[in-house]
Coordinates of C-alpha atoms and ligand atoms in Angstrom, one line a residue:
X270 CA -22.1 -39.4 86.8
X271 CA -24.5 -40.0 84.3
X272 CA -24.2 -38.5 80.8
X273 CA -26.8 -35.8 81.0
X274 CA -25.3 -34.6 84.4
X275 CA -21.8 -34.7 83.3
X276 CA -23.0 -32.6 79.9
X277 CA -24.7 -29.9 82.3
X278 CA -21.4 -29.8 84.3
X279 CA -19.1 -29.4 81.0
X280 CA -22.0 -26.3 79.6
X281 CA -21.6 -24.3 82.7
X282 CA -17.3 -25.3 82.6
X283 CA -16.8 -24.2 79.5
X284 CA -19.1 -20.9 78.9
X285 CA -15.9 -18.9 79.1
X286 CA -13.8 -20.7 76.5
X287 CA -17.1 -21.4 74.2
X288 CA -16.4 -20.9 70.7
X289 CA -12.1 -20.3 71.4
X290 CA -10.0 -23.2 70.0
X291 CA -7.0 -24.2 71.8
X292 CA -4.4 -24.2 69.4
X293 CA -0.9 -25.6 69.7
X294 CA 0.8 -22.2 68.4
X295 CA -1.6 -20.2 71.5
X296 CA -0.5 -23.0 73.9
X297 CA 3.0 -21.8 73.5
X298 CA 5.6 -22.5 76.7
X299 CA 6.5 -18.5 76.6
X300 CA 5.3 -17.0 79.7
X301 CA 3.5 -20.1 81.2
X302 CA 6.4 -21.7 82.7
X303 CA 7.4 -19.1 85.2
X304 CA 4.2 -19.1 86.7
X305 CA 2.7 -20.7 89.4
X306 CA 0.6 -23.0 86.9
X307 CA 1.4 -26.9 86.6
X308 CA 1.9 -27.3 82.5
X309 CA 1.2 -30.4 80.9
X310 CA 0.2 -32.4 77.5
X311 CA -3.2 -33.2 76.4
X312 CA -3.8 -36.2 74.2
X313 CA -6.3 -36.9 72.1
X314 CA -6.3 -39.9 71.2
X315 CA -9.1 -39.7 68.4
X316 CA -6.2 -37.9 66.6
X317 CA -3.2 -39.7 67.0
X318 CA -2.4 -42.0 63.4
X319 CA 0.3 -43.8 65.2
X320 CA 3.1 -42.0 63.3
X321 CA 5.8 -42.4 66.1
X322 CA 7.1 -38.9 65.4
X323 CA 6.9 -38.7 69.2
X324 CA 9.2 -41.5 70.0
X325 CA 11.7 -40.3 67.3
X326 CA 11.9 -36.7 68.4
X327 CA 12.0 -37.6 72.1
X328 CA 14.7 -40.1 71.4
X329 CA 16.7 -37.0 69.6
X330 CA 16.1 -34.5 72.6
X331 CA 17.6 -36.8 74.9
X332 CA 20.1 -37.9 73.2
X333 CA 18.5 -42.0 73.4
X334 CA 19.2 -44.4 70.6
X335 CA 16.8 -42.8 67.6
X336 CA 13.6 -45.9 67.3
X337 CA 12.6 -47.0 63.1
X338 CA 10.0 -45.3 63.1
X339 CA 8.9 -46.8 59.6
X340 CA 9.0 -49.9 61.6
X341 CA 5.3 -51.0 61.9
X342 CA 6.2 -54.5 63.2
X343 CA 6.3 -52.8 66.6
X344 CA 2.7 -52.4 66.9
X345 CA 2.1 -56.1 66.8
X346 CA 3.1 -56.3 70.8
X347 CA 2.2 -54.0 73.4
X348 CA 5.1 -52.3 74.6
X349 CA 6.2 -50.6 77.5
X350 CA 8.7 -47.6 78.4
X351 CA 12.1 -48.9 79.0
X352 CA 16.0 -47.2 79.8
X353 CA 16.1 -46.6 76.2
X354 CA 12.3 -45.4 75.6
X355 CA 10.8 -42.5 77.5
X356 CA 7.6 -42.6 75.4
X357 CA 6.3 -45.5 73.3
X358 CA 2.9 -45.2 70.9
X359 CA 1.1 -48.9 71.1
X360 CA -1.7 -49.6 68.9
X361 CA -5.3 -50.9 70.0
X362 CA -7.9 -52.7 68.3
X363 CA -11.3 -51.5 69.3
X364 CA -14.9 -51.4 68.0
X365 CA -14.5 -48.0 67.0
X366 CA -11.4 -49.2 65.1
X367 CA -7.5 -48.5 65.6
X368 CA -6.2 -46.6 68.7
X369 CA -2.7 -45.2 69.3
X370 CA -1.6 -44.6 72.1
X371 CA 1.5 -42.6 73.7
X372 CA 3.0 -43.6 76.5
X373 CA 5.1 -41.6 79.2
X374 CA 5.3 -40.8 82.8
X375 CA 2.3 -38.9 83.6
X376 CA 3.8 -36.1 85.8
X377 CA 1.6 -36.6 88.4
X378 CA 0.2 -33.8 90.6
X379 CA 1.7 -35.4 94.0
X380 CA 4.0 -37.9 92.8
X381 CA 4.0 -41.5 93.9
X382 CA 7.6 -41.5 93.0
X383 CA 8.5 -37.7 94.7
X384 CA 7.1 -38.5 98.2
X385 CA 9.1 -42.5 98.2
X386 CA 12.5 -40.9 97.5
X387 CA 14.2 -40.4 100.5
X388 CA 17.3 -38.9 98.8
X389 CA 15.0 -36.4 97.3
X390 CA 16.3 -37.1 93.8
X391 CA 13.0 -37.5 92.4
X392 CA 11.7 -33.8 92.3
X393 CA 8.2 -32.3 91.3
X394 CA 9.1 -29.0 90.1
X395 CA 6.9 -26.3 90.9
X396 CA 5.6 -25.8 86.9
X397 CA 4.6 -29.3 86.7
X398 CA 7.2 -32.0 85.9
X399 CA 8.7 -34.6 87.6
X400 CA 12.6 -35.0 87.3
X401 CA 15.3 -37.2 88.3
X402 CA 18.8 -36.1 89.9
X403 CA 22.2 -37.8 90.2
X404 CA 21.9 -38.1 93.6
X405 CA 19.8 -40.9 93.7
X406 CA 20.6 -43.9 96.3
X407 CA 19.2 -46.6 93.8
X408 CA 16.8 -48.1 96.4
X409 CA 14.1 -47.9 93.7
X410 CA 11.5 -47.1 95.8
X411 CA 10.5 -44.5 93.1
X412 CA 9.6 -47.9 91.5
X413 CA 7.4 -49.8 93.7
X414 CA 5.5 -46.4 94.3
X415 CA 4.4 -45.4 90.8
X416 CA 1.1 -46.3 89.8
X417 CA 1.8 -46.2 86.5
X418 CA 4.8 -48.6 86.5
X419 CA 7.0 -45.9 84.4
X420 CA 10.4 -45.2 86.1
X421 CA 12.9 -47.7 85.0
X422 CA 16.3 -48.6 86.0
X423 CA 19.5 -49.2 84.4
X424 CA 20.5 -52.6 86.0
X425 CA 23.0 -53.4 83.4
X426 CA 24.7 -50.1 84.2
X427 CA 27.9 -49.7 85.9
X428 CA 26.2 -46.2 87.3
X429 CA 22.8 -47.0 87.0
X430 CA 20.3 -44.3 86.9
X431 CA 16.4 -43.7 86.6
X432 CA 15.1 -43.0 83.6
X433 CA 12.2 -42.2 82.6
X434 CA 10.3 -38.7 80.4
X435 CA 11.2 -36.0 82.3
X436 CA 8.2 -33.6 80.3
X437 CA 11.6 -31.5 78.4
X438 CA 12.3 -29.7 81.3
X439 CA 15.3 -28.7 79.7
X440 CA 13.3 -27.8 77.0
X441 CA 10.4 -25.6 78.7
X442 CA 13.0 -23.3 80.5
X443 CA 14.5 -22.1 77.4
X444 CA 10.2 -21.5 76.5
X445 CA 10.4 -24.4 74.4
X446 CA 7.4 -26.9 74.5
X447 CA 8.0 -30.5 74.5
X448 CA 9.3 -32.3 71.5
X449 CA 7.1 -34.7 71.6
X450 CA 4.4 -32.0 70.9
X451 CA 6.4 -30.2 68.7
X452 CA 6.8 -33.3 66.4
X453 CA 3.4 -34.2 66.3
X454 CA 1.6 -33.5 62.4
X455 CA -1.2 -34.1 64.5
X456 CA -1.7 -32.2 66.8
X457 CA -2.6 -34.9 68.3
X458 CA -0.5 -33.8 71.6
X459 CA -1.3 -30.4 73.2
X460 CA 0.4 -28.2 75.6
X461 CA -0.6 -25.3 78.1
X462 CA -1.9 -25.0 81.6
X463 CA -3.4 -27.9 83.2
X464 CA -6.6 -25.7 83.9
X465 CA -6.0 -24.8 80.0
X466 CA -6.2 -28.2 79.1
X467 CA -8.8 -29.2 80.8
X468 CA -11.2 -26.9 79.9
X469 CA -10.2 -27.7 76.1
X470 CA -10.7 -31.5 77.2
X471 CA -14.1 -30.4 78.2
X472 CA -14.8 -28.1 75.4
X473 CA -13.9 -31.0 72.8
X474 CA -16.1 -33.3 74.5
X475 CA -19.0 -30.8 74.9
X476 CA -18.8 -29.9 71.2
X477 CA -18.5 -33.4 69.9
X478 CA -21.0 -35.8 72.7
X479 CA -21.1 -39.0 70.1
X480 CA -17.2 -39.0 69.3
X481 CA -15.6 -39.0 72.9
X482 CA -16.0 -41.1 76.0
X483 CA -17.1 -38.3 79.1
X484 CA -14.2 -39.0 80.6
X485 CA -10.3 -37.1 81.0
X486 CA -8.3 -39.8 81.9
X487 CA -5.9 -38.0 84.9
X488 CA -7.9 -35.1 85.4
X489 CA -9.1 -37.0 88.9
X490 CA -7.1 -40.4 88.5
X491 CA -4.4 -40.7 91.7
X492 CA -4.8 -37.1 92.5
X493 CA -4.7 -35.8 88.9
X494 CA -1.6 -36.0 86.5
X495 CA -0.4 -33.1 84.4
X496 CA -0.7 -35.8 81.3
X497 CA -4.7 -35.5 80.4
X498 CA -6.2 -38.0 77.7
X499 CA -9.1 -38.0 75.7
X500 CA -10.4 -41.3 74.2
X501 CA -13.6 -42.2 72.0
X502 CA -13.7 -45.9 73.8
X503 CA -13.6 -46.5 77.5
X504 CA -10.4 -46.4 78.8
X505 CA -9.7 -49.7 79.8
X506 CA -10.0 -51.2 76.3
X507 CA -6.7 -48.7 75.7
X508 CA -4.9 -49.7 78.2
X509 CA -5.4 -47.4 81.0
X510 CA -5.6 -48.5 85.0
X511 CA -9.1 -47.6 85.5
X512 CA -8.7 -48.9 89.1
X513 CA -6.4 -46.6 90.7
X514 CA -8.9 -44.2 92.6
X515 CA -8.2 -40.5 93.1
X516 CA -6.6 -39.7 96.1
X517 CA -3.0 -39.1 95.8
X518 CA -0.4 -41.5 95.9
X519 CA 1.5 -40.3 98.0
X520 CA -0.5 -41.2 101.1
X521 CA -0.8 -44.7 100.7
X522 CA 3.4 -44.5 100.4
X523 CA 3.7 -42.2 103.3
X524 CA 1.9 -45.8 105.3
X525 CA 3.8 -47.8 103.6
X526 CA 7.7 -45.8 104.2
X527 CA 6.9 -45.9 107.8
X528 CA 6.0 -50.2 107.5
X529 CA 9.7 -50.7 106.1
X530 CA 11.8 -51.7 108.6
X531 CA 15.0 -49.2 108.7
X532 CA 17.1 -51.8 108.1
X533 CA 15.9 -52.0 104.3
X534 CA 16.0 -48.5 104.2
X535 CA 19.9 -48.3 105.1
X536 CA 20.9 -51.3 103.3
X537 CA 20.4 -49.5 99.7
X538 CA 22.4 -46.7 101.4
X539 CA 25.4 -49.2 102.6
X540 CA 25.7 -50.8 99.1
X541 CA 25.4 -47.5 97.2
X542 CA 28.4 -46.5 100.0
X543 CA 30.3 -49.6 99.0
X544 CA 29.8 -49.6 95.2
X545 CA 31.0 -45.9 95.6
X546 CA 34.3 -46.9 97.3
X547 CA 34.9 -49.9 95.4
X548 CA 34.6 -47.8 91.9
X549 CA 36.9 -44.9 93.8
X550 CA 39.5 -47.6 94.5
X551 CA 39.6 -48.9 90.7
X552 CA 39.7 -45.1 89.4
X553 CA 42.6 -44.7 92.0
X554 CA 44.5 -48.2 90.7
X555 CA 43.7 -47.0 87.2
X556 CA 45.4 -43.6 87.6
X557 CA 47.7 -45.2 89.5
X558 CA 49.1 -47.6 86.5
X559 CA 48.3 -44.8 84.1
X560 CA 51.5 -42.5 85.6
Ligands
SF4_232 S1 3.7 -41.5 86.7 FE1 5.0 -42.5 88.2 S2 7.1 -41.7 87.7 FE2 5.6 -40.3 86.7 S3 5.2 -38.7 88.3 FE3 3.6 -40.3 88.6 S4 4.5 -41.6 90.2 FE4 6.2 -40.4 89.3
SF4_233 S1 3.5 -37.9 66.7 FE1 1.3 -37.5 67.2 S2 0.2 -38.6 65.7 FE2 2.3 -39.4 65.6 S3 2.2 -41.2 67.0 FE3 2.9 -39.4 68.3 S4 1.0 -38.6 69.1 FE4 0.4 -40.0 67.4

C-alpha cells in the first residue's frame, strides 16, 4: 500500500477517535478484562529512552532475579528473552538515531505455541494472553512453533518448565494492567483493547505522517498479535521478522503435527513418565531415611 492510500485508509479509521487521546490512566484494565475483547500493549517505540524500568518491574512481578538496571553495558549486545528474562529492552542504532526496544512474547491472536501443545498447557485465554500450565509434557513443541523464538525452557532444571511473559495475567484479573506498563515514565507502553490500540496506532500515525513508519508491526503479522508496535524506521532495522506473512501460525503447525511420526510424539510422553517415577522413587527413599 502506498503512502497516500494507506493515509486515506487511516482518515476514514480514525474519524471516531479524531481529536481523543488514548491515555494510559483511560486504558485502565477495570472493566476491559471480563469482556470478550483481546487486551494487549502498544509500544511506541519513538518513546521508549531505554530506561529498563520494564525489565525491573517485570522481574519483581514474577518473582525473577531483579536485572541492574543502571547497567548500560547491556545494550552493547543484542539480547534475547531467557528463563530468567520475560522482557529485555535492546538498543538500535539507526539513521534516525537510537531505538529501544522491548521484547516479550507477543500474545499472538492464534498462537503458534497454543495449537502445538498437545497437553494443552499452553493456553490462549479468552481476554488475550497466552499462559503456561504445570501440566506441560516438556516436548517443546511450543518451541519449534513460535515465530517469534520466545518460549524458553529450563534445561538445567530438575522440573523444568516454560517460561516465558505471560502479559500479568495474574495481574489483569485483579484489574491491574501490566507492570511493565505500569513502570514505564514513558508511556512509552500502552494498554486497552486491541481494537483500542489500534485505532490509537492509527491515530498517532495519521497525526504525525513524517515521525512514524505506516506500519503496526502485529496488527496483520502471523494472524495479528495482541503486542502492536509503532516505529519511526522500518522494522527490520529494529529487529523485527518482517518475513513472517499473515496468516496464522497455527495452520502451518496443524501440517506439520500430523508429519511427526507418533513415535516422537510418545517418546516426550514416556520420558516425562519415567523422569516422574524416578523422582517419586527418590522422594519415597528420602522419606524413607528421614523416619
Ligand atoms: S509469540 Fe510465540 S510464545 Fe508468544 S503467543 Fe505467539 S507463538 Fe506463543
Ligand atoms: S520502561 Fe518504558 S521507556 Fe523505559 S525501557 Fe521500558 S519501554 Fe522504554
Amino acid at each position: 500500500m502506498d503512502r497516500r492510500r494507506f493515509l486515506k485508509t487511516l482518515g476514514a479509521g480514525i474519524l471516531g477517535t479524531a481529536g481523543t487521546t488514548l491515555t494510559a490512566s483511560r486504558l485502565k484494565a477495570e472493566g476491559v478484562v471480563g469482556g470478550k475483547e483481546f487486551v494487549g500493549v502498544l509500544v511506541d517505540t519513538t518513546r521508549c529512552i531505554g530506561c529498563r524500568s520494564c525489565e525491573e518491574a517485570c522481574a519483581e512481578a514474577h518473582d525473577l532475579p531483579v536485572p541492574d538496571i543502571s547497567d548500560e553495558s547491556v545494550f552493547e549486545k543484542r539480547r534475547d528473552t531467557s528463563v530468567t528474562q520475560w522482557t529485555v529492552v535492546n538498543r538500535y542504532e539507526t539513521k534516525k538515531g537510537e531505538v529501544f526496544v522491548k521484547r516479550q512474547c507477543m500474545h499472538c491472536s492464534q498462537p503458534g505455541c497454543v495449537a502445538a501443545c498437545l497437553v494443552k498447557a499452553m493456553k490462549k485465554r479468552k481476554q488475550g494472553p497466552v499462559t503456561w500450565d504445570e501440566n506441560c509434557m516438556g516436548c517443546r513443541y511450543c518451541m519449534v512453533s513460535c515465530p517469534f523464538d520466545i518460549p524458553k525452557f529450563e534445561y538445567n532444571s530438575w522440573n523444568p518448565r516454560i517460561q516465558k511473559c505471560n502479559l500479568c495475567w495474574e495481574r489483569l484479573k485483579q484489574g491491574e494492567q501490566p507492570a511493565c506498563v505500569e513502570a514505564c515514565p514513558q508511556e512509552a507502553l500502552v494498554f486497552g483493547t486491541r481494537r483500542e490500540l489500534v485505532e490509537e496506532a492509527k491515530r498517532r500515525i495519521y497525526q504525525r505522517p513524517e515521525k512514524y513508519v505506516h506500519h503496526i508491526y502485529g496488527e496483520y503479522e502471523v494472524g495479528g498479535t495482541e503486542w502492536l508496535y509503532l516505529s519511526a524506521v522500518p522494522f527490520e532495522q529494529i529487529g523485527f521478522r518482517t518475513d513472517l506473512g499473515t496468516i496464522a501460525y497455527p495452520e502451518y503447525s496443524t501440517g506439520f503435527l500430523y508429519a511427526v511420526p507418533i513415535v516422537l510424539i510418545l517418546w516426550p510422553m514416556f520420558l516425562m513418565g519415567v523422569s516422574y517415577i524416578t523422582k517419586r522413587e527418590e522422594e519415597i527413599g528420602r522419606e524413607g531415611e528421614t523416619r
